[in-house]
Short mmCIF file of C-alpha atoms and ligand atoms in Angstrom, two decimals:
data_model
loop_
_atom_site.label_atom_id
_atom_site.label_comp_id
_atom_site.label_asym_id
_atom_site.label_seq_id
_atom_site.Cartn_x
_atom_site.Cartn_y
_atom_site.Cartn_z
CA UNK A 1 130.56 8.93 -13.75
CA UNK A 2 132.73 6.19 -12.28
CA UNK A 3 130.63 3.46 -13.91
CA UNK A 4 131.62 4.66 -17.38
CA UNK A 5 135.38 4.69 -16.82
CA UNK A 6 137.24 2.27 -19.03
CA UNK A 7 138.65 -0.82 -17.33
CA UNK A 8 141.95 -1.75 -19.07
CA UNK A 9 142.97 -5.39 -19.48
CA UNK A 10 146.35 -4.72 -17.82
CA UNK A 11 148.03 -1.89 -15.93
CA UNK A 12 151.72 -1.99 -14.94
CA UNK A 13 152.51 -0.85 -11.42
CA UNK A 14 155.43 1.57 -11.06
CA UNK A 15 155.90 4.54 -8.76
CA UNK A 16 158.55 6.85 -7.27
CA UNK A 17 160.82 3.89 -6.53
CA UNK A 18 161.13 2.94 -10.21
CA UNK A 19 161.43 6.62 -11.18
CA UNK A 20 164.22 7.04 -8.61
CA UNK A 21 166.01 3.93 -9.90
CA UNK A 22 165.89 5.22 -13.49
CA UNK A 23 167.23 8.58 -12.33
CA UNK A 24 170.09 6.85 -10.48
CA UNK A 25 171.04 4.92 -13.62
CA UNK A 26 170.87 8.01 -15.84
CA UNK A 27 173.05 10.08 -13.52
CA UNK A 28 175.57 7.24 -13.03
CA UNK A 29 176.80 7.69 -16.59
CA UNK A 30 176.70 3.95 -17.32
CA UNK A 31 173.30 3.66 -19.05
CA UNK A 32 174.00 0.31 -20.77
CA UNK A 33 176.02 -2.67 -19.38
CA UNK A 34 177.04 -1.50 -15.91
CA UNK A 35 176.47 -2.22 -12.22
CA UNK A 36 172.64 -2.24 -12.44
CA UNK A 37 172.69 -5.23 -14.83
CA UNK A 38 174.83 -7.27 -12.41
CA UNK A 39 172.73 -6.21 -9.40
CA UNK A 40 169.44 -7.02 -11.12
CA UNK A 41 170.76 -10.42 -12.27
CA UNK A 42 171.81 -11.23 -8.67
CA UNK A 43 168.40 -10.21 -7.29
CA UNK A 44 166.59 -12.18 -9.94
CA UNK A 45 168.66 -15.36 -9.49
CA UNK A 46 168.16 -15.18 -5.74
CA UNK A 47 164.39 -14.63 -5.99
CA UNK A 48 164.02 -17.59 -8.35
CA UNK A 49 166.51 -19.80 -6.51
CA UNK A 50 168.76 -20.48 -9.50
CA UNK A 51 172.56 -20.35 -9.84
CA UNK A 52 172.62 -18.01 -12.87
CA UNK A 53 170.35 -15.35 -14.35
CA UNK A 54 171.27 -13.45 -17.52
CA UNK A 55 169.27 -10.31 -18.38
CA UNK A 56 168.32 -9.97 -22.05
CA UNK A 57 166.17 -7.61 -24.13
CA UNK A 58 162.93 -9.70 -24.05
CA UNK A 59 161.60 -13.19 -23.49
CA UNK A 60 161.58 -13.66 -27.26
CA UNK A 61 165.33 -13.05 -27.40
CA UNK A 62 165.74 -15.14 -24.21
CA UNK A 63 164.10 -18.09 -25.99
CA UNK A 64 166.25 -17.59 -29.09
CA UNK A 65 169.45 -17.37 -27.00
CA UNK A 66 168.48 -20.50 -25.03
CA UNK A 67 167.82 -22.49 -28.21
CA UNK A 68 171.11 -21.37 -29.79
CA UNK A 69 173.00 -22.13 -26.56
CA UNK A 70 171.61 -25.68 -26.67
CA UNK A 71 172.82 -26.07 -30.24
CA UNK A 72 169.43 -25.98 -32.02
CA UNK A 73 169.98 -25.25 -35.71
CA UNK A 74 168.74 -25.73 -39.25
CA UNK A 75 166.77 -28.91 -39.86
CA UNK A 76 166.24 -29.67 -36.17
CA UNK A 77 162.86 -30.23 -34.56
CA UNK A 78 161.70 -28.66 -31.29
CA UNK A 79 158.61 -30.03 -29.59
CA UNK A 80 156.26 -27.35 -28.29
CA UNK A 81 152.57 -26.49 -27.80
CA UNK A 82 150.11 -25.64 -30.56
CA UNK A 83 148.48 -22.97 -28.37
CA UNK A 84 150.64 -20.12 -27.07
CA UNK A 85 151.83 -16.63 -27.76
CA UNK A 86 153.44 -16.54 -31.23
CA UNK A 87 156.92 -15.72 -29.82
CA UNK A 88 157.27 -19.31 -28.54
CA UNK A 89 157.32 -20.73 -32.09
CA UNK A 90 158.97 -17.74 -33.77
CA UNK A 91 162.08 -18.26 -31.61
CA UNK A 92 162.36 -21.84 -32.92
CA UNK A 93 162.07 -20.61 -36.52
CA UNK A 94 164.86 -18.01 -35.94
CA UNK A 95 167.21 -21.02 -35.57
CA UNK A 96 166.06 -22.54 -38.85
CA UNK A 97 164.44 -25.32 -36.81
CA UNK A 98 160.82 -26.50 -37.05
CA UNK A 99 158.32 -26.45 -34.19
CA UNK A 100 156.59 -29.84 -33.84
CA UNK A 101 153.31 -29.25 -32.07
CA UNK A 102 151.70 -31.33 -29.39
CA UNK A 103 148.21 -30.54 -28.17
CA UNK A 104 147.33 -28.87 -24.89
CA UNK A 105 144.95 -29.89 -22.14
CA UNK A 106 141.95 -27.68 -23.01
CA UNK A 107 141.20 -27.00 -19.33
CA UNK A 108 144.68 -25.95 -18.12
CA UNK A 109 146.04 -24.66 -21.50
CA UNK A 110 149.26 -26.51 -20.71
CA UNK A 111 151.19 -29.13 -22.70
CA UNK A 112 149.84 -32.68 -22.42
CA UNK A 113 152.92 -34.73 -21.40
CA UNK A 114 151.25 -37.94 -22.59
CA UNK A 115 151.53 -36.63 -26.18
CA UNK A 116 155.15 -35.49 -25.97
CA UNK A 117 156.71 -38.93 -26.11
CA UNK A 118 154.98 -39.81 -29.41
CA UNK A 119 156.28 -36.59 -31.00
CA UNK A 120 159.95 -37.34 -30.29
CA UNK A 121 161.96 -38.24 -33.41
CA UNK A 122 165.69 -38.63 -34.17
CA UNK A 123 165.65 -34.93 -35.19
CA UNK A 124 164.23 -33.69 -31.86
CA UNK A 125 166.78 -31.28 -30.41
CA UNK A 126 164.75 -29.84 -27.49
CA UNK A 127 161.38 -29.71 -25.77
CA UNK A 128 160.05 -26.17 -25.27
CA UNK A 129 157.28 -26.27 -22.65
CA UNK A 130 155.22 -23.22 -21.65
CA UNK A 131 153.84 -22.34 -18.19
CA UNK A 132 150.85 -20.78 -19.87
CA UNK A 133 149.53 -17.57 -18.29
CA UNK A 134 151.55 -18.36 -15.15
CA UNK A 135 150.04 -21.79 -14.48
CA UNK A 136 152.84 -24.31 -13.91
CA UNK A 137 152.80 -27.18 -16.41
CA UNK A 138 153.45 -30.79 -15.37
CA UNK A 139 157.22 -30.52 -14.93
CA UNK A 140 157.68 -33.84 -13.15
CA UNK A 141 156.39 -35.73 -16.21
CA UNK A 142 158.27 -33.52 -18.69
CA UNK A 143 161.60 -33.79 -16.86
CA UNK A 144 161.20 -37.55 -16.74
CA UNK A 145 160.50 -37.77 -20.51
CA UNK A 146 163.32 -35.35 -21.38
CA UNK A 147 165.80 -37.26 -19.21
CA UNK A 148 164.77 -40.64 -20.61
CA UNK A 149 165.31 -39.43 -24.19
CA UNK A 150 168.38 -37.29 -23.47
CA UNK A 151 166.66 -34.19 -24.89
CA UNK A 152 167.05 -30.81 -23.14
CA UNK A 153 163.97 -29.15 -21.65
CA UNK A 154 163.48 -25.39 -22.08
CA UNK A 155 160.80 -23.64 -20.03
CA UNK A 156 158.96 -20.64 -21.50
CA UNK A 157 158.25 -18.98 -18.16
CA UNK A 158 157.35 -15.59 -19.71
CA UNK A 159 154.27 -15.38 -17.49
CA UNK A 160 155.48 -17.45 -14.54
CA UNK A 161 157.60 -15.13 -12.38
CA UNK A 162 156.74 -16.23 -8.84
CA UNK A 163 154.73 -19.32 -9.85
CA UNK A 164 155.59 -22.24 -7.59
CA UNK A 165 155.45 -26.02 -7.55
CA UNK A 166 156.07 -28.65 -4.92
CA UNK A 167 159.24 -30.45 -5.93
CA UNK A 168 160.43 -33.42 -3.88
CA UNK A 169 158.60 -32.09 -0.83
CA UNK A 170 159.75 -28.46 -1.01
CA UNK A 171 158.22 -25.31 -2.50
CA UNK A 172 160.21 -24.11 -5.47
CA UNK A 173 159.72 -21.23 -7.85
CA UNK A 174 159.40 -21.87 -11.57
CA UNK A 175 162.67 -21.20 -13.39
CA UNK A 176 164.92 -22.82 -10.80
CA UNK A 177 165.17 -24.45 -13.40
CA UNK A 178 163.70 -27.91 -13.24
CA UNK A 179 164.39 -28.26 -16.93
CA UNK A 180 167.77 -27.19 -18.30
CA UNK A 181 167.03 -23.54 -18.90
CA UNK A 182 164.10 -21.13 -18.36
CA UNK A 183 163.09 -17.85 -20.04
CA UNK A 184 161.22 -14.92 -18.46
CA UNK A 185 159.57 -11.73 -19.75
CA UNK A 186 159.45 -8.22 -18.27
CA UNK A 187 156.96 -6.87 -20.81
CA UNK A 188 154.38 -4.51 -19.22
CA UNK A 189 151.68 -7.14 -19.76
CA UNK A 190 153.50 -9.56 -17.42
CA UNK A 191 153.91 -9.51 -13.63
CA UNK A 192 157.24 -7.70 -13.19
CA UNK A 193 158.16 -5.13 -15.84
CA UNK A 194 161.15 -3.12 -17.01
CA UNK A 195 159.28 -1.69 -20.04
CA UNK A 196 160.70 -4.44 -22.25
CA UNK A 197 163.07 -7.13 -21.04
CA UNK A 198 163.74 -10.75 -20.27
CA UNK A 199 165.98 -13.17 -18.42
CA UNK A 200 167.47 -16.62 -18.91
CA UNK A 201 167.99 -18.77 -15.81
CA UNK A 202 169.99 -21.98 -15.48
CA UNK A 203 172.00 -23.93 -12.94
CA UNK A 204 174.63 -24.88 -15.52
CA UNK A 205 177.61 -22.50 -15.70
CA UNK A 206 178.46 -23.52 -19.28
CA UNK A 207 174.93 -22.76 -20.53
CA UNK A 208 174.93 -19.41 -18.73
CA UNK A 209 178.31 -18.56 -20.33
CA UNK A 210 176.94 -19.51 -23.77
CA UNK A 211 173.87 -17.28 -23.30
CA UNK A 212 176.10 -14.39 -22.20
CA UNK A 213 178.21 -14.80 -25.33
CA UNK A 214 175.12 -14.91 -27.56
CA UNK A 215 173.70 -11.80 -25.85
CA UNK A 216 176.86 -9.85 -26.69
CA UNK A 217 177.59 -10.56 -30.39
CA UNK A 218 179.20 -13.93 -29.74
CA UNK A 219 182.35 -12.59 -28.11
CA UNK A 220 183.95 -15.18 -25.85
CA UNK A 221 187.01 -13.25 -24.79
CA UNK A 222 188.15 -10.19 -26.67
CA UNK A 223 189.56 -11.35 -29.99
CA UNK A 224 187.79 -14.72 -29.90
CA UNK A 225 184.33 -15.22 -31.44
CA UNK A 226 183.47 -18.94 -31.82
CA UNK A 227 180.10 -18.19 -33.53
CA UNK A 228 178.37 -14.90 -34.31
CA UNK A 229 175.89 -13.85 -31.63
CA UNK A 230 173.35 -11.05 -31.37
CA UNK A 231 172.82 -7.79 -29.54
CA UNK A 232 170.27 -8.96 -26.97
CA UNK A 233 171.46 -6.85 -24.02
CA UNK A 234 169.13 -5.27 -21.45
CA UNK A 235 170.55 -1.84 -20.54
CA UNK A 236 171.48 -0.61 -17.05
CA UNK A 237 168.64 1.90 -17.28
CA UNK A 238 166.02 -0.87 -17.50
CA UNK A 239 167.74 -3.24 -15.07
CA UNK A 240 167.68 -0.42 -12.51
CA UNK A 241 163.88 -0.32 -12.80
CA UNK A 242 163.78 -4.10 -12.38
CA UNK A 243 165.38 -3.97 -8.92
CA UNK A 244 162.46 -2.25 -7.09
CA UNK A 245 160.05 -4.31 -9.22
CA UNK A 246 161.61 -7.55 -7.95
CA UNK A 247 161.60 -6.20 -4.39
CA UNK A 248 157.81 -5.97 -4.58
CA UNK A 249 157.31 -9.36 -6.23
CA UNK A 250 155.42 -10.91 -3.30
CA UNK A 251 153.22 -7.83 -3.09
CA UNK A 252 152.48 -7.96 -6.83
CA UNK A 253 151.68 -11.68 -6.66
CA UNK A 254 149.45 -11.30 -3.60
CA UNK A 255 147.47 -8.50 -5.24
CA UNK A 256 146.92 -10.60 -8.39
CA UNK A 257 145.92 -13.61 -6.30
CA UNK A 258 143.35 -11.47 -4.50
CA UNK A 259 141.81 -10.22 -7.78
CA UNK A 260 141.72 -13.79 -9.16
CA UNK A 261 139.89 -14.87 -6.00
CA UNK A 262 137.24 -12.18 -6.50
CA UNK A 263 136.65 -13.36 -10.06
CA UNK A 264 136.45 -17.03 -9.10
CA UNK A 265 133.97 -16.30 -6.31
CA UNK A 266 131.61 -14.54 -8.73
CA UNK A 267 132.11 -16.58 -11.90
CA UNK A 268 132.80 -20.22 -10.99
CA UNK A 269 129.19 -21.29 -11.45
CA UNK A 270 128.77 -19.45 -14.76
CA UNK A 271 131.92 -20.09 -16.83
CA UNK A 272 134.97 -22.38 -16.64
CA UNK A 273 137.32 -20.56 -14.24
CA UNK A 274 141.10 -21.18 -14.08
CA UNK A 275 142.92 -22.77 -11.15
CA UNK A 276 146.39 -24.26 -10.72
CA UNK A 277 146.89 -27.98 -10.05
CA UNK A 278 146.72 -28.98 -6.37
CA UNK A 279 149.85 -27.82 -4.58
CA UNK A 280 150.93 -25.40 -7.34
CA UNK A 281 150.91 -21.62 -7.13
CA UNK A 282 149.51 -19.80 -10.16
CA UNK A 283 151.31 -16.55 -11.01
CA UNK A 284 148.11 -15.04 -12.49
CA UNK A 285 149.72 -13.25 -15.42
CA UNK A 286 146.17 -13.34 -16.76
CA UNK A 287 142.77 -14.50 -15.59
CA UNK A 288 141.35 -16.42 -18.54
CA UNK A 289 137.86 -17.92 -18.40
CA UNK A 290 136.31 -20.25 -20.98
CA UNK A 291 132.77 -19.99 -22.28
CA UNK A 292 130.74 -21.06 -25.31
CA UNK A 293 129.53 -17.63 -26.41
CA UNK A 294 132.97 -16.05 -26.17
CA UNK A 295 132.67 -13.56 -29.03
CA UNK A 296 129.33 -12.35 -27.73
CA UNK A 297 130.86 -11.94 -24.26
CA UNK A 298 133.81 -10.01 -25.70
CA UNK A 299 131.45 -7.61 -27.51
CA UNK A 300 129.24 -7.15 -24.43
CA UNK A 301 132.28 -6.36 -22.26
CA UNK A 302 133.57 -3.83 -24.80
CA UNK A 303 130.13 -2.16 -24.91
CA UNK A 304 130.35 -1.83 -21.13
CA UNK A 305 133.77 -0.13 -21.36
CA UNK A 306 135.70 -3.23 -20.31
CA UNK A 307 138.80 -4.24 -22.24
CA UNK A 308 139.03 -8.04 -22.58
CA UNK A 309 141.26 -10.04 -24.91
CA UNK A 310 141.73 -13.40 -26.58
CA UNK A 311 145.50 -13.31 -26.01
CA UNK A 312 146.84 -16.75 -26.93
CA UNK A 313 146.50 -18.40 -30.34
CA UNK A 314 145.99 -21.76 -31.96
CA UNK A 315 149.32 -21.68 -33.77
CA UNK A 316 148.65 -24.74 -35.93
CA UNK A 317 146.05 -22.64 -37.78
CA UNK A 318 148.76 -20.29 -39.07
CA UNK A 319 149.98 -20.76 -42.63
CA UNK A 320 153.41 -22.37 -42.07
CA UNK A 321 151.96 -25.00 -39.70
CA UNK A 322 148.69 -26.09 -41.29
CA UNK A 323 150.04 -29.44 -42.43
CA UNK A 324 150.73 -30.58 -38.87
CA UNK A 325 147.27 -32.02 -38.36
CA UNK A 326 144.42 -31.58 -35.89
CA UNK A 327 144.80 -30.15 -32.39
CA UNK A 328 141.32 -30.25 -30.85
CA UNK A 329 142.51 -29.11 -27.40
CA UNK A 330 144.12 -25.98 -28.85
CA UNK A 331 141.08 -25.32 -31.07
CA UNK A 332 138.73 -25.54 -28.11
CA UNK A 333 140.87 -23.23 -25.97
CA UNK A 334 141.24 -20.73 -28.82
CA UNK A 335 137.50 -20.57 -29.47
CA UNK A 336 136.41 -20.32 -25.83
CA UNK A 337 139.15 -18.35 -24.01
CA UNK A 338 138.68 -14.81 -22.74
CA UNK A 339 141.25 -12.85 -20.70
CA UNK A 340 139.56 -10.53 -18.17
CA UNK A 341 141.08 -7.31 -16.81
CA UNK A 342 143.69 -8.17 -14.18
CA UNK A 343 146.18 -5.78 -12.63
CA UNK A 344 147.74 -5.22 -9.24
CA UNK A 345 145.38 -2.26 -8.81
CA UNK A 346 142.16 -3.90 -10.08
CA UNK A 347 139.42 -3.14 -7.54
CA UNK A 348 136.61 -5.36 -6.29
CA UNK A 349 134.13 -2.90 -7.85
CA UNK A 350 135.79 -3.39 -11.25
CA UNK A 351 135.59 -7.17 -10.86
CA UNK A 352 131.92 -6.72 -9.93
CA UNK A 353 131.28 -4.78 -13.15
CA UNK A 354 132.98 -7.45 -15.28
CA UNK A 355 131.12 -10.26 -13.52
CA UNK A 356 127.78 -8.48 -13.95
CA UNK A 357 128.25 -8.45 -17.74
CA UNK A 358 129.32 -12.10 -17.93
CA UNK A 359 126.58 -13.45 -15.65
CA UNK A 360 123.94 -11.32 -17.43
CA UNK A 361 124.62 -12.70 -20.95
C1 PLP B 401 154.71 -12.69 -23.59
C2 PLP B 401 155.20 -14.02 -23.96
C3 PLP B 401 156.39 -14.19 -24.68
C4 PLP B 401 157.20 -13.03 -25.22
O1 PLP B 401 157.68 -12.16 -24.26
P1 PLP B 401 158.40 -10.79 -24.71
O2 PLP B 401 159.17 -10.37 -23.49
O3 PLP B 401 157.31 -9.83 -25.06
O4 PLP B 401 159.28 -11.09 -25.86
C5 PLP B 401 156.82 -15.47 -24.94
N1 PLP B 401 156.11 -16.53 -24.54
C6 PLP B 401 154.95 -16.43 -23.87
C7 PLP B 401 154.23 -17.65 -23.44
C8 PLP B 401 154.44 -15.16 -23.57
O5 PLP B 401 153.28 -15.03 -22.93
#
């Protein structure tokens, strides 16, 4: 019976086009760093509107490469949010640096720029802001603070492929970048996927060159290795799959926007529903509602065959960070957030089933 079929929290969308692209890469004989990497990087940079895009193995490695490229090292501090996916802070720790948390706005889940300034110290080497779940954070304020203090701004845009803001009167995609450097994810749980993968975008040629060196063991030119790098390459095989995925970006975004609209219509008077700031375009990596009886709702959805998730975490509650103090915004978000099923192929009937459980609690 259709009513008993499981509704998954996410479902990547790939078809014959991606299969054909993988086949083309396999039969080309290149398989790793070949023409598909360069073609995918060109497509990606053009779609985002940035000068350079460097494909890497994940957003986690993208964040690490960006931090290393900006010179973040042992003993440095990087300002970031106390509520995110764990990869955001892990990347800072890979450098031997310490994440210094600032609280989030409990409604938007995004960094509160008013708190960033107070967290800046002589050891601050970068600000790592997150466009949480695809909702653009307040970049105008962050860029202004970063510029005033001469601290680089990194954007964790893992979930924000296709998210847009109005910037000096024009629509611009996130990752242009408005900060110094931005990092994207192509994990199947995100909007565009290559299985696993990521990208680093920047307008600065020197930063792009540094990221490319770090991606490939640290080689500058053959026989010259200024500092050891890593193997963070994304192979031709996966970049080939990314090309048709990027070609359908608008289609993927429109489908997600439609599903989000169905949820909002049915739920806005029952729970706190998400929406981007006026003038911004949400990428809808996830549709996360907030409600008081979250754990009860999660159990009721699971009983009804609906996969929901908590997803993001209050990182200051983890062992290495407990001394950093209280973050009431992050606590509130962590206790009340619930990610509902959202995929390109989610149907209105599925949304109806989810809404029926939540409104019937
Ligand atoms: C998913 C995610 C990451 C990690 O992306 P991977 O490609 O899986 O490494 C980093 N930051 C945020 C905010 C994310 O949501």
